[in-house]
Amino acid sequence: MNLRNVRRLLFITLPVLPAALALACGGANENLPPPPPPPPAPPPAASAAAPVPTASAAPAEAPPPPAPIQLTEGVASPAPPAPLPTVAFTAPTKGQLVPTAKSSDFEVKLDVKNWKTAPGDAHVHLILDHRPYKPIYDPKSPIKLSELTGSEALDEGQHVLVAFPSRANHESVKTKGALAVVEFWVGKKGEKTQDITKPLIIYSRPKGEYKGEMANHVLVDFQIANVTLAPDKDHVHIAVTGPGIDGEKTADVNKFGTPYYLDNLQDGSYTVKLDLLGTDGKPLAGSWNSTSRSFSVAH
């Protein structure tokens, strides 16, 4: 190789050596352009299947319909142990004449034996002239007639008082001697509009407003006097109307002593009608023997 060719070779090779040496020693050329950014991540592989739509929320289920209202015979509470409770009136006495001017303040006095009463517990139901009863928790205290009338003055003529023991749940005691009935007069004696010697049905429950748990099992209860109930003979017909009842809910009571109950009542106002019927199915004569009372339910 001649000298000219050697010089040409050196001219080509020598500029490469510094860069190669720099790379071999771990150096770097700061004037080189920055490396390109990394490529973007590949998109996920497209599924051949059709996209699954997002499930929408299931529609809310409609509330179940209310349970049908029932009027059924219950189980009578056990009779009180002997000696059995008795109730009697010491005032007024049978046929007593009370002056009109003193009738509102006239004091009714009860003689209750073998029946322990207490507020919110056992008591006595006291009724004047077929009105709703007043619960008596202290029978030893006199009760003014005005407390039984809502402060209304009593009309001149015949009046009737009824009393009987009641359990804490207002179920009446129906044993012998438990029911007391007395007739008296205000102002003057005259025509009898209530014959207490003939068959009587005495309405007791339902009464007033039933709230919360009390509305779940409503007692239907009554007393009778001067009559014996029997199938195909004298009997009591119960008819209930109100919300959730198509027409009437009815029952015929052919044996005295067992209470009835209303279950699954809805909120609102109901009416209970009690009729004392004869063998022919017609109400027996007497102002007490067909009674309608309203009560309300608020769960």
PDB file of N, CA and C in Angstrom, residues 188-236:
ATOM      1  N   LYS A 188    -140.103  12.045  88.443  1.00  0.00           N
ATOM      2  CA  LYS A 188    -141.355  11.360  88.788  1.00  0.00           C
ATOM      3  C   LYS A 188    -141.414  10.037  88.035  1.00  0.00           C
ATOM      4  N   LYS A 189    -142.179   9.136  88.548  1.00  0.00           N
ATOM      5  CA  LYS A 189    -142.351   7.845  87.897  1.00  0.00           C
ATOM      6  C   LYS A 189    -143.409   7.963  86.806  1.00  0.00           C
ATOM      7  N   GLY A 190    -143.238   7.137  85.784  1.00  0.00           N
ATOM      8  CA  GLY A 190    -144.176   7.193  84.675  1.00  0.00           C
ATOM      9  C   GLY A 190    -144.054   5.928  83.832  1.00  0.00           C
ATOM     10  N   GLU A 191    -144.142   6.102  82.530  1.00  0.00           N
ATOM     11  CA  GLU A 191    -144.103   4.959  81.626  1.00  0.00           C
ATOM     12  C   GLU A 191    -142.702   4.351  81.578  1.00  0.00           C
ATOM     13  N   LYS A 192    -142.662   3.024  81.581  1.00  0.00           N
ATOM     14  CA  LYS A 192    -141.378   2.329  81.469  1.00  0.00           C
ATOM     15  C   LYS A 192    -141.003   2.193  79.992  1.00  0.00           C
ATOM     16  N   THR A 193    -139.869   2.750  79.647  1.00  0.00           N
ATOM     17  CA  THR A 193    -139.368   2.626  78.275  1.00  0.00           C
ATOM     18  C   THR A 193    -138.321   1.517  78.149  1.00  0.00           C
ATOM     19  N   GLN A 194    -137.887   0.979  79.289  1.00  0.00           N
ATOM     20  CA  GLN A 194    -136.900  -0.103  79.295  1.00  0.00           C
ATOM     21  C   GLN A 194    -137.390  -1.181  80.272  1.00  0.00           C
ATOM     22  N   ASP A 195    -137.656  -2.360  79.756  1.00  0.00           N
ATOM     23  CA  ASP A 195    -138.139  -3.445  80.612  1.00  0.00           C
ATOM     24  C   ASP A 195    -136.963  -4.356  80.947  1.00  0.00           C
ATOM     25  N   ILE A 196    -136.450  -4.207  82.158  1.00  0.00           N
ATOM     26  CA  ILE A 196    -135.248  -4.959  82.538  1.00  0.00           C
ATOM     27  C   ILE A 196    -135.570  -6.398  82.960  1.00  0.00           C
ATOM     28  N   THR A 197    -136.833  -6.784  82.905  1.00  0.00           N
ATOM     29  CA  THR A 197    -137.184  -8.171  83.209  1.00  0.00           C
ATOM     30  C   THR A 197    -137.205  -9.034  81.945  1.00  0.00           C
ATOM     31  N   LYS A 198    -137.085  -8.403  80.776  1.00  0.00           N
ATOM     32  CA  LYS A 198    -137.107  -9.132  79.508  1.00  0.00           C
ATOM     33  C   LYS A 198    -135.679  -9.298  78.971  1.00  0.00           C
ATOM     34  N   PRO A 199    -135.502 -10.105  77.921  1.00  0.00           N
ATOM     35  CA  PRO A 199    -134.152 -10.332  77.396  1.00  0.00           C
ATOM     36  C   PRO A 199    -133.449  -9.030  77.025  1.00  0.00           C
ATOM     37  N   LEU A 200    -132.183  -8.933  77.426  1.00  0.00           N
ATOM     38  CA  LEU A 200    -131.359  -7.759  77.148  1.00  0.00           C
ATOM     39  C   LEU A 200    -130.002  -8.205  76.627  1.00  0.00           C
ATOM     40  N   ILE A 201    -129.466  -7.478  75.649  1.00  0.00           N
ATOM     41  CA  ILE A 201    -128.057  -7.603  75.292  1.00  0.00           C
ATOM     42  C   ILE A 201    -127.382  -6.290  75.662  1.00  0.00           C
ATOM     43  N   ILE A 202    -126.254  -6.373  76.323  1.00  0.00           N
ATOM     44  CA  ILE A 202    -125.568  -5.196  76.855  1.00  0.00           C
ATOM     45  C   ILE A 202    -124.218  -5.083  76.145  1.00  0.00           C
ATOM     46  N   TYR A 203    -124.101  -4.104  75.267  1.00  0.00           N
ATOM     47  CA  TYR A 203    -122.881  -3.906  74.485  1.00  0.00           C
ATOM     48  C   TYR A 203    -121.741  -3.478  75.411  1.00  0.00           C
ATOM     49  N   SER A 204    -120.543  -4.076  75.170  1.00  0.00           N
ATOM     50  CA  SER A 204    -119.374  -3.708  75.953  1.00  0.00           C
ATOM     51  C   SER A 204    -118.212  -3.236  75.074  1.00  0.00           C
ATOM     52  N   ARG A 205    -117.698  -4.095  74.204  1.00  0.00           N
ATOM     53  CA  ARG A 205    -116.559  -3.772  73.329  1.00  0.00           C
ATOM     54  C   ARG A 205    -116.862  -4.173  71.900  1.00  0.00           C
ATOM     55  N   PRO A 206    -116.204  -3.530  70.884  1.00  0.00           N
ATOM     56  CA  PRO A 206    -115.115  -2.552  70.907  1.00  0.00           C
ATOM     57  C   PRO A 206    -115.596  -1.158  71.314  1.00  0.00           C
ATOM     58  N   LYS A 207    -114.611  -0.319  71.656  1.00  0.00           N
ATOM     59  CA  LYS A 207    -114.929   1.024  72.148  1.00  0.00           C
ATOM     60  C   LYS A 207    -113.717   1.920  71.953  1.00  0.00           C
ATOM     61  N   GLY A 208    -113.944   3.112  71.367  1.00  0.00           N
ATOM     62  CA  GLY A 208    -112.885   4.111  71.292  1.00  0.00           C
ATOM     63  C   GLY A 208    -111.908   3.900  70.146  1.00  0.00           C
ATOM     64  N   GLU A 209    -110.631   4.196  70.424  1.00  0.00           N
ATOM     65  CA  GLU A 209    -109.576   4.132  69.410  1.00  0.00           C
ATOM     66  C   GLU A 209    -108.569   3.055  69.785  1.00  0.00           C
ATOM     67  N   TYR A 210    -108.150   2.298  68.774  1.00  0.00           N
ATOM     68  CA  TYR A 210    -107.169   1.228  68.972  1.00  0.00           C
ATOM     69  C   TYR A 210    -105.897   1.607  68.222  1.00  0.00           C
ATOM     70  N   LYS A 211    -104.775   1.656  68.956  1.00  0.00           N
ATOM     71  CA  LYS A 211    -103.504   2.046  68.359  1.00  0.00           C
ATOM     72  C   LYS A 211    -102.463   0.939  68.582  1.00  0.00           C
ATOM     73  N   GLY A 212    -101.485   0.899  67.659  1.00  0.00           N
ATOM     74  CA  GLY A 212    -100.358  -0.020  67.823  1.00  0.00           C
ATOM     75  C   GLY A 212    -100.793  -1.456  67.989  1.00  0.00           C
ATOM     76  N   GLU A 213    -100.197  -2.115  68.982  1.00  0.00           N
ATOM     77  CA  GLU A 213    -100.482  -3.533  69.215  1.00  0.00           C
ATOM     78  C   GLU A 213    -101.949  -3.777  69.548  1.00  0.00           C
ATOM     79  N   MET A 214    -102.596  -2.805  70.182  1.00  0.00           N
ATOM     80  CA  MET A 214    -103.997  -2.967  70.559  1.00  0.00           C
ATOM     81  C   MET A 214    -104.888  -3.143  69.337  1.00  0.00           C
ATOM     82  N   ALA A 215    -104.422  -2.646  68.166  1.00  0.00           N
ATOM     83  CA  ALA A 215    -105.239  -2.719  66.952  1.00  0.00           C
ATOM     84  C   ALA A 215    -105.143  -4.069  66.265  1.00  0.00           C
ATOM     85  N   ASN A 216    -104.265  -4.939  66.738  1.00  0.00           N
ATOM     86  CA  ASN A 216    -104.027  -6.206  66.044  1.00  0.00           C
ATOM     87  C   ASN A 216    -105.008  -7.311  66.434  1.00  0.00           C
ATOM     88  N   HIS A 217    -105.713  -7.152  67.551  1.00  0.00           N
ATOM     89  CA  HIS A 217    -106.581  -8.228  68.044  1.00  0.00           C
ATOM     90  C   HIS A 217    -107.688  -7.568  68.863  1.00  0.00           C
ATOM     91  N   VAL A 218    -108.769  -7.178  68.201  1.00  0.00           N
ATOM     92  CA  VAL A 218    -109.795  -6.329  68.811  1.00  0.00           C
ATOM     93  C   VAL A 218    -110.930  -7.194  69.350  1.00  0.00           C
ATOM     94  N   LEU A 219    -111.188  -7.031  70.643  1.00  0.00           N
ATOM     95  CA  LEU A 219    -112.207  -7.813  71.336  1.00  0.00           C
ATOM     96  C   LEU A 219    -113.613  -7.344  70.993  1.00  0.00           C
ATOM     97  N   VAL A 220    -114.490  -8.301  70.710  1.00  0.00           N
ATOM     98  CA  VAL A 220    -115.933  -8.047  70.573  1.00  0.00           C
ATOM     99  C   VAL A 220    -116.603  -8.788  71.732  1.00  0.00           C
ATOM    100  N   ASP A 221    -117.225  -8.032  72.647  1.00  0.00           N
ATOM    101  CA  ASP A 221    -117.716  -8.655  73.873  1.00  0.00           C
ATOM    102  C   ASP A 221    -119.014  -7.987  74.315  1.00  0.00           C
ATOM    103  N   PHE A 222    -119.858  -8.750  75.001  1.00  0.00           N
ATOM    104  CA  PHE A 222    -121.154  -8.240  75.458  1.00  0.00           C
ATOM    105  C   PHE A 222    -121.624  -9.070  76.649  1.00  0.00           C
ATOM    106  N   GLN A 223    -122.643  -8.566  77.309  1.00  0.00           N
ATOM    107  CA  GLN A 223    -123.332  -9.279  78.374  1.00  0.00           C
ATOM    108  C   GLN A 223    -124.788  -9.488  77.942  1.00  0.00           C
ATOM    109  N   ILE A 224    -125.442 -10.465  78.553  1.00  0.00           N
ATOM    110  CA  ILE A 224    -126.864 -10.677  78.305  1.00  0.00           C
ATOM    111  C   ILE A 224    -127.570 -10.873  79.637  1.00  0.00           C
ATOM    112  N   ALA A 225    -128.869 -10.623  79.627  1.00  0.00           N
ATOM    113  CA  ALA A 225    -129.687 -10.828  80.824  1.00  0.00           C
ATOM    114  C   ALA A 225    -131.035 -11.389  80.405  1.00  0.00           C
ATOM    115  N   ASN A 226    -131.572 -12.273  81.222  1.00  0.00           N
ATOM    116  CA  ASN A 226    -132.929 -12.830  81.054  1.00  0.00           C
ATOM    117  C   ASN A 226    -133.103 -13.621  79.761  1.00  0.00           C
ATOM    118  N   VAL A 227    -132.030 -14.224  79.256  1.00  0.00           N
ATOM    119  CA  VAL A 227    -132.134 -14.987  78.010  1.00  0.00           C
ATOM    120  C   VAL A 227    -131.035 -16.042  77.986  1.00  0.00           C
ATOM    121  N   THR A 228    -131.341 -17.173  77.330  1.00  0.00           N
ATOM    122  CA  THR A 228    -130.359 -18.237  77.109  1.00  0.00           C
ATOM    123  C   THR A 228    -130.159 -18.398  75.610  1.00  0.00           C
ATOM    124  N   LEU A 229    -128.918 -18.310  75.176  1.00  0.00           N
ATOM    125  CA  LEU A 229    -128.612 -18.453  73.756  1.00  0.00           C
ATOM    126  C   LEU A 229    -128.504 -19.928  73.388  1.00  0.00           C
ATOM    127  N   ALA A 230    -128.971 -20.256  72.186  1.00  0.00           N
ATOM    128  CA  ALA A 230    -128.914 -21.641  71.711  1.00  0.00           C
ATOM    129  C   ALA A 230    -129.075 -21.659  70.203  1.00  0.00           C
ATOM    130  N   PRO A 231    -128.521 -22.678  69.515  1.00  0.00           N
ATOM    131  CA  PRO A 231    -128.709 -22.776  68.069  1.00  0.00           C
ATOM    132  C   PRO A 231    -130.197 -22.864  67.719  1.00  0.00           C
ATOM    133  N   ASP A 232    -130.590 -22.143  66.676  1.00  0.00           N
ATOM    134  CA  ASP A 232    -131.970 -22.111  66.182  1.00  0.00           C
ATOM    135  C   ASP A 232    -132.946 -21.523  67.195  1.00  0.00           C
ATOM    136  N   LYS A 233    -132.416 -20.864  68.222  1.00  0.00           N
ATOM    137  CA  LYS A 233    -133.268 -20.177  69.196  1.00  0.00           C
ATOM    138  C   LYS A 233    -132.760 -18.743  69.325  1.00  0.00           C
ATOM    139  N   ASP A 234    -132.918 -18.159  70.491  1.00  0.00           N
ATOM    140  CA  ASP A 234    -132.409 -16.801  70.670  1.00  0.00           C
ATOM    141  C   ASP A 234    -130.883 -16.805  70.506  1.00  0.00           C
ATOM    142  N   HIS A 235    -130.369 -15.832  69.758  1.00  0.00           N
ATOM    143  CA  HIS A 235    -128.934 -15.768  69.509  1.00  0.00           C
ATOM    144  C   HIS A 235    -128.535 -14.323  69.221  1.00  0.00           C
ATOM    145  N   VAL A 236    -127.228 -14.086  69.224  1.00  0.00           N
ATOM    146  CA  VAL A 236    -126.700 -12.738  68.969  1.00  0.00           C
ATOM    147  C   VAL A 236    -126.055 -12.719  67.590  1.00  0.00           C
TER     148      VAL A 236
END
